[in-house]
Amino acid sequence: MANKNDLEGLQIPEHIAIILDGNGRWAKKRMMPRNYGHVQGSKNVERICRAAYNMGVKYLTVYAFSTENWSRPEDEVETIMKLLNNYLKDCIKLTTKNNMKVRVIGNISRLDESMQKRIRELEEISASNTGLNLQVALNYGSRDEILRAMKRMMVDYDKKAISLDEIDETLFSEYLDTKDIPDPDLLIRTSGEQRLSNYLLWQMAYTEFYFTNVLWPDFSEKDLEDAVRYYNSKERRFGGLTNG
Ligand code: IPE
Ligand code: IPE
Ligand code: MG
């Protein structure tokens, strides 16, 4: 558990988004197959969820599989899907115990039927939990999400359920997969890459970005604390002026 004193006086971001990257390189460094990195990486998700919650984070959104990740070799995609399926299965058992509320964001219609069923079950079972809100981005791509939102909006417009004048940022946000979830305050990307890779483009308009060279399977509670300290060193201006 985080030593509360270490973080005393610090503002804890309400919502942290993470691009968990570097599983493959982590394995390569150990002369192991990439899939071994995914196994270790998936184990780290629960550890970081717990650490974030203990710190006081309310929303955590993790990028598990992108719409572009299908272009990887078939056996790697298969391993990642198996790990995600197991993760979701464990979550079903765990959510009641740890009071976590889980939502999957992304286009789940491309996933196999048993996985979709598991996702629906998990979301249903955990819907009324009041602890950490965990969003798992699975077959997620921000451009895809925005297009799906726009199509649903056009259907409602066609049905005259909404009018052109009503369309504003708030209404549009309600068509996104992240409906009702506040925008991330802090983005963490591991493994040294400094790009968004199609993650939460709309939602991260004013998010603070923290990049670290640590590879995801090694990312620890202490690294999370470092990210929160970095966040506290920033003055968020949202287009306004500095305070002093
Ligand atoms: C992140 O690790 C996990 C997924 C994208 C599913 P990578 O698999 O991208 O690892 P690197 O970037 O090749 O090291
Ligand atoms: C982003 O990582 C997607 C996930 C972490 C799931 P990638 O490793 O796929 O991103 P690129 O290809 O380096 O941009
Ligand atoms: Mg990567």
GROMACS .gro file of C-alpha atoms and ligand atoms in nm:
model
  273
    1MET     CA    1   0.000   0.000   0.000
    2ALA     CA    2   0.119   0.354  -0.073
    3ASN     CA    3   0.280   0.525   0.219
    4LYS     CA    4   0.030   0.804   0.271
    5ASN     CA    5   0.306   1.032   0.407
    6ASP     CA    6   0.489   1.015   0.076
    7LEU     CA    7   0.193   1.170  -0.094
    8GLU     CA    8   0.080   1.399   0.183
    9GLY     CA    9  -0.031   1.736   0.060
   10LEU     CA   10  -0.035   1.622  -0.300
   11GLN     CA   11  -0.336   1.648  -0.521
   12ILE     CA   12  -0.439   1.306  -0.644
   13PRO     CA   13  -0.569   1.303  -1.003
   14GLU     CA   14  -0.930   1.193  -1.013
   15HIS     CA   15  -0.879   1.010  -1.342
   16ILE     CA   16  -0.556   0.850  -1.466
   17ALA     CA   17  -0.529   0.700  -1.815
   18ILE     CA   18  -0.244   0.459  -1.887
   19ILE     CA   19  -0.093   0.335  -2.212
   20LEU     CA   20   0.066   0.018  -2.084
   21ASP     CA   21   0.347  -0.026  -2.331
   22GLY     CA   22   0.673  -0.217  -2.350
   23ASN     CA   23   0.570  -0.578  -2.279
   24GLY     CA   24   0.751  -0.704  -2.589
   25ARG     CA   25   1.075  -0.518  -2.514
   26TRP     CA   26   1.062  -0.632  -2.152
   27ALA     CA   27   1.058  -0.994  -2.270
   28LYS     CA   28   1.324  -0.935  -2.537
   29LYS     CA   29   1.561  -0.795  -2.275
   30ARG     CA   30   1.528  -1.131  -2.098
   31MET     CA   31   1.568  -1.335  -2.418
   32MET     CA   32   1.210  -1.450  -2.376
   33PRO     CA   33   0.928  -1.458  -2.634
   34ARG     CA   34   0.711  -1.144  -2.658
   35ASN     CA   35   0.411  -1.335  -2.527
   36TYR     CA   36   0.589  -1.385  -2.195
   37GLY     CA   37   0.598  -1.007  -2.165
   38HIS     CA   38   0.222  -0.995  -2.214
   39VAL     CA   39   0.173  -1.252  -1.937
   40GLN     CA   40   0.380  -1.043  -1.695
   41GLY     CA   41   0.218  -0.723  -1.815
   42SER     CA   42  -0.131  -0.851  -1.754
   43LYS     CA   43  -0.034  -0.947  -1.398
   44ASN     CA   44   0.071  -0.590  -1.334
   45VAL     CA   45  -0.270  -0.442  -1.413
   46GLU     CA   46  -0.429  -0.559  -1.090
   47ARG     CA   47  -0.133  -0.443  -0.883
   48ILE     CA   48  -0.153  -0.092  -1.028
   49CYS     CA   49  -0.533  -0.082  -0.991
   50ARG     CA   50  -0.494  -0.152  -0.621
   51ALA     CA   51  -0.217   0.107  -0.583
   52ALA     CA   52  -0.417   0.371  -0.766
   53TYR     CA   53  -0.724   0.308  -0.555
   54ASN     CA   54  -0.526   0.318  -0.230
   55MET     CA   55  -0.389   0.651  -0.340
   56GLY     CA   56  -0.737   0.792  -0.388
   57VAL     CA   57  -0.770   0.772  -0.767
   58LYS     CA   58  -1.136   0.731  -0.865
   59TYR     CA   59  -1.107   0.645  -1.236
   60LEU     CA   60  -0.838   0.442  -1.410
   61THR     CA   61  -0.848   0.375  -1.784
   62VAL     CA   62  -0.601   0.123  -1.924
   63TYR     CA   63  -0.523   0.067  -2.292
   64ALA     CA   64  -0.517  -0.309  -2.333
   65PHE     CA   65  -0.566  -0.362  -2.708
   66SER     CA   66  -0.597  -0.108  -2.987
   67THR     CA   67  -0.788  -0.125  -3.314
   68GLU     CA   68  -0.444  -0.128  -3.480
   69ASN     CA   69  -0.310  -0.418  -3.271
   70TRP     CA   70  -0.493  -0.670  -3.497
   71SER     CA   71  -0.210  -0.620  -3.744
   72ARG     CA   72   0.029  -0.811  -3.514
   73PRO     CA   73   0.115  -1.177  -3.584
   74GLU     CA   74  -0.181  -1.406  -3.532
   75ASP     CA   75  -0.029  -1.599  -3.241
   76GLU     CA   76   0.047  -1.279  -3.051
   77VAL     CA   77  -0.309  -1.149  -3.099
   78GLU     CA   78  -0.437  -1.487  -2.984
   79THR     CA   79  -0.223  -1.481  -2.668
   80ILE     CA   80  -0.329  -1.126  -2.581
   81MET     CA   81  -0.698  -1.217  -2.631
   82LYS     CA   82  -0.660  -1.525  -2.411
   83LEU     CA   83  -0.495  -1.318  -2.138
   84LEU     CA   84  -0.765  -1.054  -2.161
   85ASN     CA   85  -1.034  -1.318  -2.146
   86ASN     CA   86  -0.873  -1.465  -1.832
   87TYR     CA   87  -0.835  -1.120  -1.686
   88LEU     CA   88  -1.207  -1.052  -1.738
   89LYS     CA   89  -1.290  -1.389  -1.582
   90ASP     CA   90  -1.081  -1.307  -1.273
   91CYS     CA   91  -1.241  -0.965  -1.259
   92ILE     CA   92  -1.587  -1.123  -1.237
   93LYS     CA   93  -1.469  -1.306  -0.925
   94LEU     CA   94  -1.279  -1.010  -0.783
   95THR     CA   95  -1.504  -0.710  -0.837
   96THR     CA   96  -1.741  -0.789  -0.553
   97LYS     CA   97  -1.452  -0.840  -0.314
   98ASN     CA   98  -1.267  -0.524  -0.412
   99ASN     CA   99  -1.579  -0.317  -0.491
  100MET     CA  100  -1.445  -0.224  -0.837
  101LYS     CA  101  -1.675  -0.107  -1.115
  102VAL     CA  102  -1.555  -0.217  -1.457
  103ARG     CA  103  -1.645  -0.087  -1.799
  104VAL     CA  104  -1.500  -0.193  -2.131
  105ILE     CA  105  -1.454   0.083  -2.387
  106GLY     CA  106  -1.393   0.010  -2.754
  107ASN     CA  107  -1.574  -0.177  -3.027
  108ILE     CA  108  -1.648  -0.509  -2.864
  109SER     CA  109  -1.857  -0.637  -3.155
  110ARG     CA  110  -1.537  -0.763  -3.322
  111LEU     CA  111  -1.450  -0.983  -3.021
  112ASP     CA  112  -1.565  -1.340  -3.001
  113GLU     CA  113  -1.912  -1.404  -2.862
  114SER     CA  114  -1.794  -1.565  -2.536
  115MET     CA  115  -1.578  -1.265  -2.461
  116GLN     CA  116  -1.862  -1.025  -2.534
  117LYS     CA  117  -2.083  -1.223  -2.299
  118ARG     CA  118  -1.818  -1.210  -2.029
  119ILE     CA  119  -1.786  -0.834  -2.071
  120ARG     CA  120  -2.161  -0.782  -2.039
  121GLU     CA  121  -2.167  -1.004  -1.729
  122LEU     CA  122  -1.877  -0.818  -1.571
  123GLU     CA  123  -2.031  -0.477  -1.638
  124GLU     CA  124  -2.362  -0.590  -1.498
  125ILE     CA  125  -2.220  -0.753  -1.184
  126SER     CA  126  -2.003  -0.454  -1.099
  127ALA     CA  127  -2.242  -0.176  -1.202
  128SER     CA  128  -2.340  -0.075  -0.850
  129ASN     CA  129  -1.993  -0.103  -0.696
  130THR     CA  130  -1.861   0.218  -0.547
  131GLY     CA  131  -1.482   0.164  -0.538
  132LEU     CA  132  -1.238   0.219  -0.825
  133ASN     CA  133  -1.393   0.278  -1.168
  134LEU     CA  134  -1.179   0.075  -1.405
  135GLN     CA  135  -1.216   0.125  -1.779
  136VAL     CA  136  -1.047  -0.136  -1.997
  137ALA     CA  137  -0.988  -0.015  -2.353
  138LEU     CA  138  -1.026  -0.325  -2.567
  139ASN     CA  139  -1.032  -0.311  -2.945
  140TYR     CA  140  -1.028   0.059  -2.877
  141GLY     CA  141  -0.930   0.332  -3.119
  142SER     CA  142  -1.024   0.692  -3.060
  143ARG     CA  143  -1.107   0.763  -3.423
  144ASP     CA  144  -1.326   0.453  -3.435
  145GLU     CA  145  -1.500   0.562  -3.114
  146ILE     CA  146  -1.565   0.911  -3.253
  147LEU     CA  147  -1.705   0.769  -3.578
  148ARG     CA  148  -1.930   0.523  -3.393
  149ALA     CA  149  -2.052   0.810  -3.175
  150MET     CA  150  -2.119   1.026  -3.477
  151LYS     CA  151  -2.317   0.752  -3.650
  152ARG     CA  152  -2.535   0.697  -3.343
  153MET     CA  153  -2.589   1.068  -3.320
  154MET     CA  154  -2.696   1.085  -3.684
  155VAL     CA  155  -2.948   0.806  -3.625
  156ASP     CA  156  -3.096   1.008  -3.337
  157TYR     CA  157  -3.098   1.316  -3.557
  158ASP     CA  158  -3.280   1.121  -3.828
  159LYS     CA  159  -3.537   1.008  -3.575
  160LYS     CA  160  -3.566   1.372  -3.465
  161ALA     CA  161  -3.463   1.270  -3.114
  162ILE     CA  162  -3.206   1.552  -3.125
  163SER     CA  163  -3.182   1.875  -3.320
  164LEU     CA  164  -2.880   2.043  -3.477
  165ASP     CA  165  -2.893   2.326  -3.222
  166GLU     CA  166  -2.867   2.083  -2.933
  167ILE     CA  167  -2.537   1.936  -3.050
  168ASP     CA  168  -2.257   2.066  -2.831
  169GLU     CA  169  -1.950   1.916  -2.659
  170THR     CA  170  -2.153   1.785  -2.366
  171LEU     CA  171  -2.408   1.611  -2.585
  172PHE     CA  172  -2.141   1.465  -2.813
  173SER     CA  173  -1.952   1.328  -2.509
  174GLU     CA  174  -2.263   1.134  -2.417
  175TYR     CA  175  -2.236   0.934  -2.738
  176LEU     CA  176  -1.879   0.830  -2.664
  177ASP     CA  177  -1.784   0.504  -2.490
  178THR     CA  178  -1.663   0.716  -2.197
  179LYS     CA  179  -2.008   0.863  -2.130
  180ASP     CA  180  -2.036   0.986  -1.768
  181ILE     CA  181  -1.663   0.940  -1.707
  182PRO     CA  182  -1.470   1.262  -1.642
  183ASP     CA  183  -1.182   1.341  -1.880
  184PRO     CA  184  -0.843   1.207  -1.769
  185ASP     CA  185  -0.637   1.446  -1.557
  186LEU     CA  186  -0.315   1.255  -1.616
  187LEU     CA  187  -0.191   1.024  -1.891
  188ILE     CA  188   0.095   0.786  -1.821
  189ARG     CA  189   0.274   0.607  -2.105
  190THR     CA  190   0.542   0.356  -2.020
  191SER     CA  191   0.836   0.235  -2.234
  192GLY     CA  192   0.966   0.571  -2.354
  193GLU     CA  193   0.733   0.624  -2.651
  194GLN     CA  194   0.585   0.972  -2.664
  195ARG     CA  195   0.274   0.934  -2.877
  196LEU     CA  196  -0.096   0.877  -2.826
  197SER     CA  197  -0.143   0.577  -3.057
  198ASN     CA  198  -0.510   0.663  -3.114
  199TYR     CA  199  -0.599   0.680  -2.742
  200LEU     CA  200  -0.874   0.905  -2.602
  201LEU     CA  201  -0.807   1.188  -2.848
  202TRP     CA  202  -1.127   1.378  -2.766
  203GLN     CA  203  -1.106   1.317  -2.391
  204MET     CA  204  -0.742   1.423  -2.349
  205ALA     CA  205  -0.775   1.778  -2.481
  206TYR     CA  206  -0.638   1.915  -2.150
  207THR     CA  207  -0.476   1.611  -1.989
  208GLU     CA  208  -0.123   1.632  -1.846
  209PHE     CA  209   0.118   1.383  -2.007
  210TYR     CA  210   0.377   1.181  -1.818
  211PHE     CA  211   0.621   0.962  -2.011
  212THR     CA  212   0.856   0.716  -1.846
  213ASN     CA  213   1.117   0.475  -1.984
  214VAL     CA  214   1.004   0.204  -1.739
  215LEU     CA  215   0.857  -0.093  -1.928
  216TRP     CA  216   0.501  -0.185  -1.829
  217PRO     CA  217   0.572  -0.518  -1.649
  218ASP     CA  218   0.819  -0.327  -1.427
  219PHE     CA  219   0.592  -0.028  -1.362
  220SER     CA  220   0.547  -0.017  -0.985
  221GLU     CA  221   0.354   0.167  -0.721
  222LYS     CA  222   0.658   0.391  -0.673
  223ASP     CA  223   0.651   0.478  -1.046
  224LEU     CA  224   0.285   0.566  -1.011
  225GLU     CA  225   0.371   0.795  -0.722
  226ASP     CA  226   0.643   0.962  -0.933
  227ALA     CA  227   0.381   1.029  -1.201
  228VAL     CA  228   0.149   1.185  -0.942
  229ARG     CA  229   0.436   1.404  -0.816
  230TYR     CA  230   0.504   1.518  -1.173
  231TYR     CA  231   0.133   1.598  -1.210
  232ASN     CA  232   0.154   1.813  -0.899
  233SER     CA  233   0.442   2.013  -1.044
  234LYS     CA  234   0.222   2.125  -1.332
  235GLU     CA  235  -0.008   2.421  -1.334
  236ARG     CA  236  -0.319   2.342  -1.529
  237ARG     CA  237  -0.435   2.652  -1.708
  238PHE     CA  238  -0.704   2.529  -1.949
  239GLY     CA  239  -0.628   2.821  -2.178
  240GLY     CA  240  -0.650   3.077  -1.898
  241LEU     CA  241  -0.372   3.271  -1.727
  242THR     CA  242  -0.125   3.168  -1.455
  243ASN     CA  243  -0.216   3.230  -1.095
  244GLY     CA  244   0.079   3.436  -0.998
  245IPE     C1  245   0.197  -0.324  -2.487
  245IPE     O1  246   0.321  -0.382  -2.508
  245IPE     C2  247   0.084  -0.423  -2.492
  245IPE     C3  248   0.000  -0.413  -2.613
  245IPE     C4  249   0.010  -0.327  -2.709
  245IPE     C5  250  -0.105  -0.513  -2.625
  245IPE     P1  251   0.380  -0.404  -2.654
  245IPE     O2  252   0.342  -0.537  -2.703
  245IPE     O3  253   0.342  -0.290  -2.743
  245IPE     O4  254   0.536  -0.400  -2.625
  245IPE     P2  255   0.648  -0.335  -2.715
  245IPE     O5  256   0.609  -0.193  -2.741
  245IPE     O6  257   0.655  -0.414  -2.842
  245IPE     O7  258   0.772  -0.346  -2.635
  246IPE     C1  259  -0.056   0.123  -2.786
  246IPE     O1  260   0.066   0.055  -2.787
  246IPE     C2  261  -0.169   0.029  -2.765
  246IPE     C3  262  -0.174  -0.040  -2.636
  246IPE     C4  263  -0.093  -0.020  -2.536
  246IPE     C5  264  -0.279  -0.136  -2.621
  246IPE     P1  265   0.136   0.007  -2.923
  246IPE     O2  266   0.263  -0.056  -2.885
  246IPE     O3  267   0.040  -0.072  -3.003
  246IPE     O4  268   0.158   0.147  -2.996
  246IPE     P2  269   0.258   0.185  -3.115
  246IPE     O5  270   0.236   0.089  -3.226
  246IPE     O6  271   0.397   0.176  -3.059
  246IPE     O7  272   0.222   0.327  -3.148
  247MG      MG  273   0.426  -0.116  -2.793
   0.00000   0.00000   0.00000
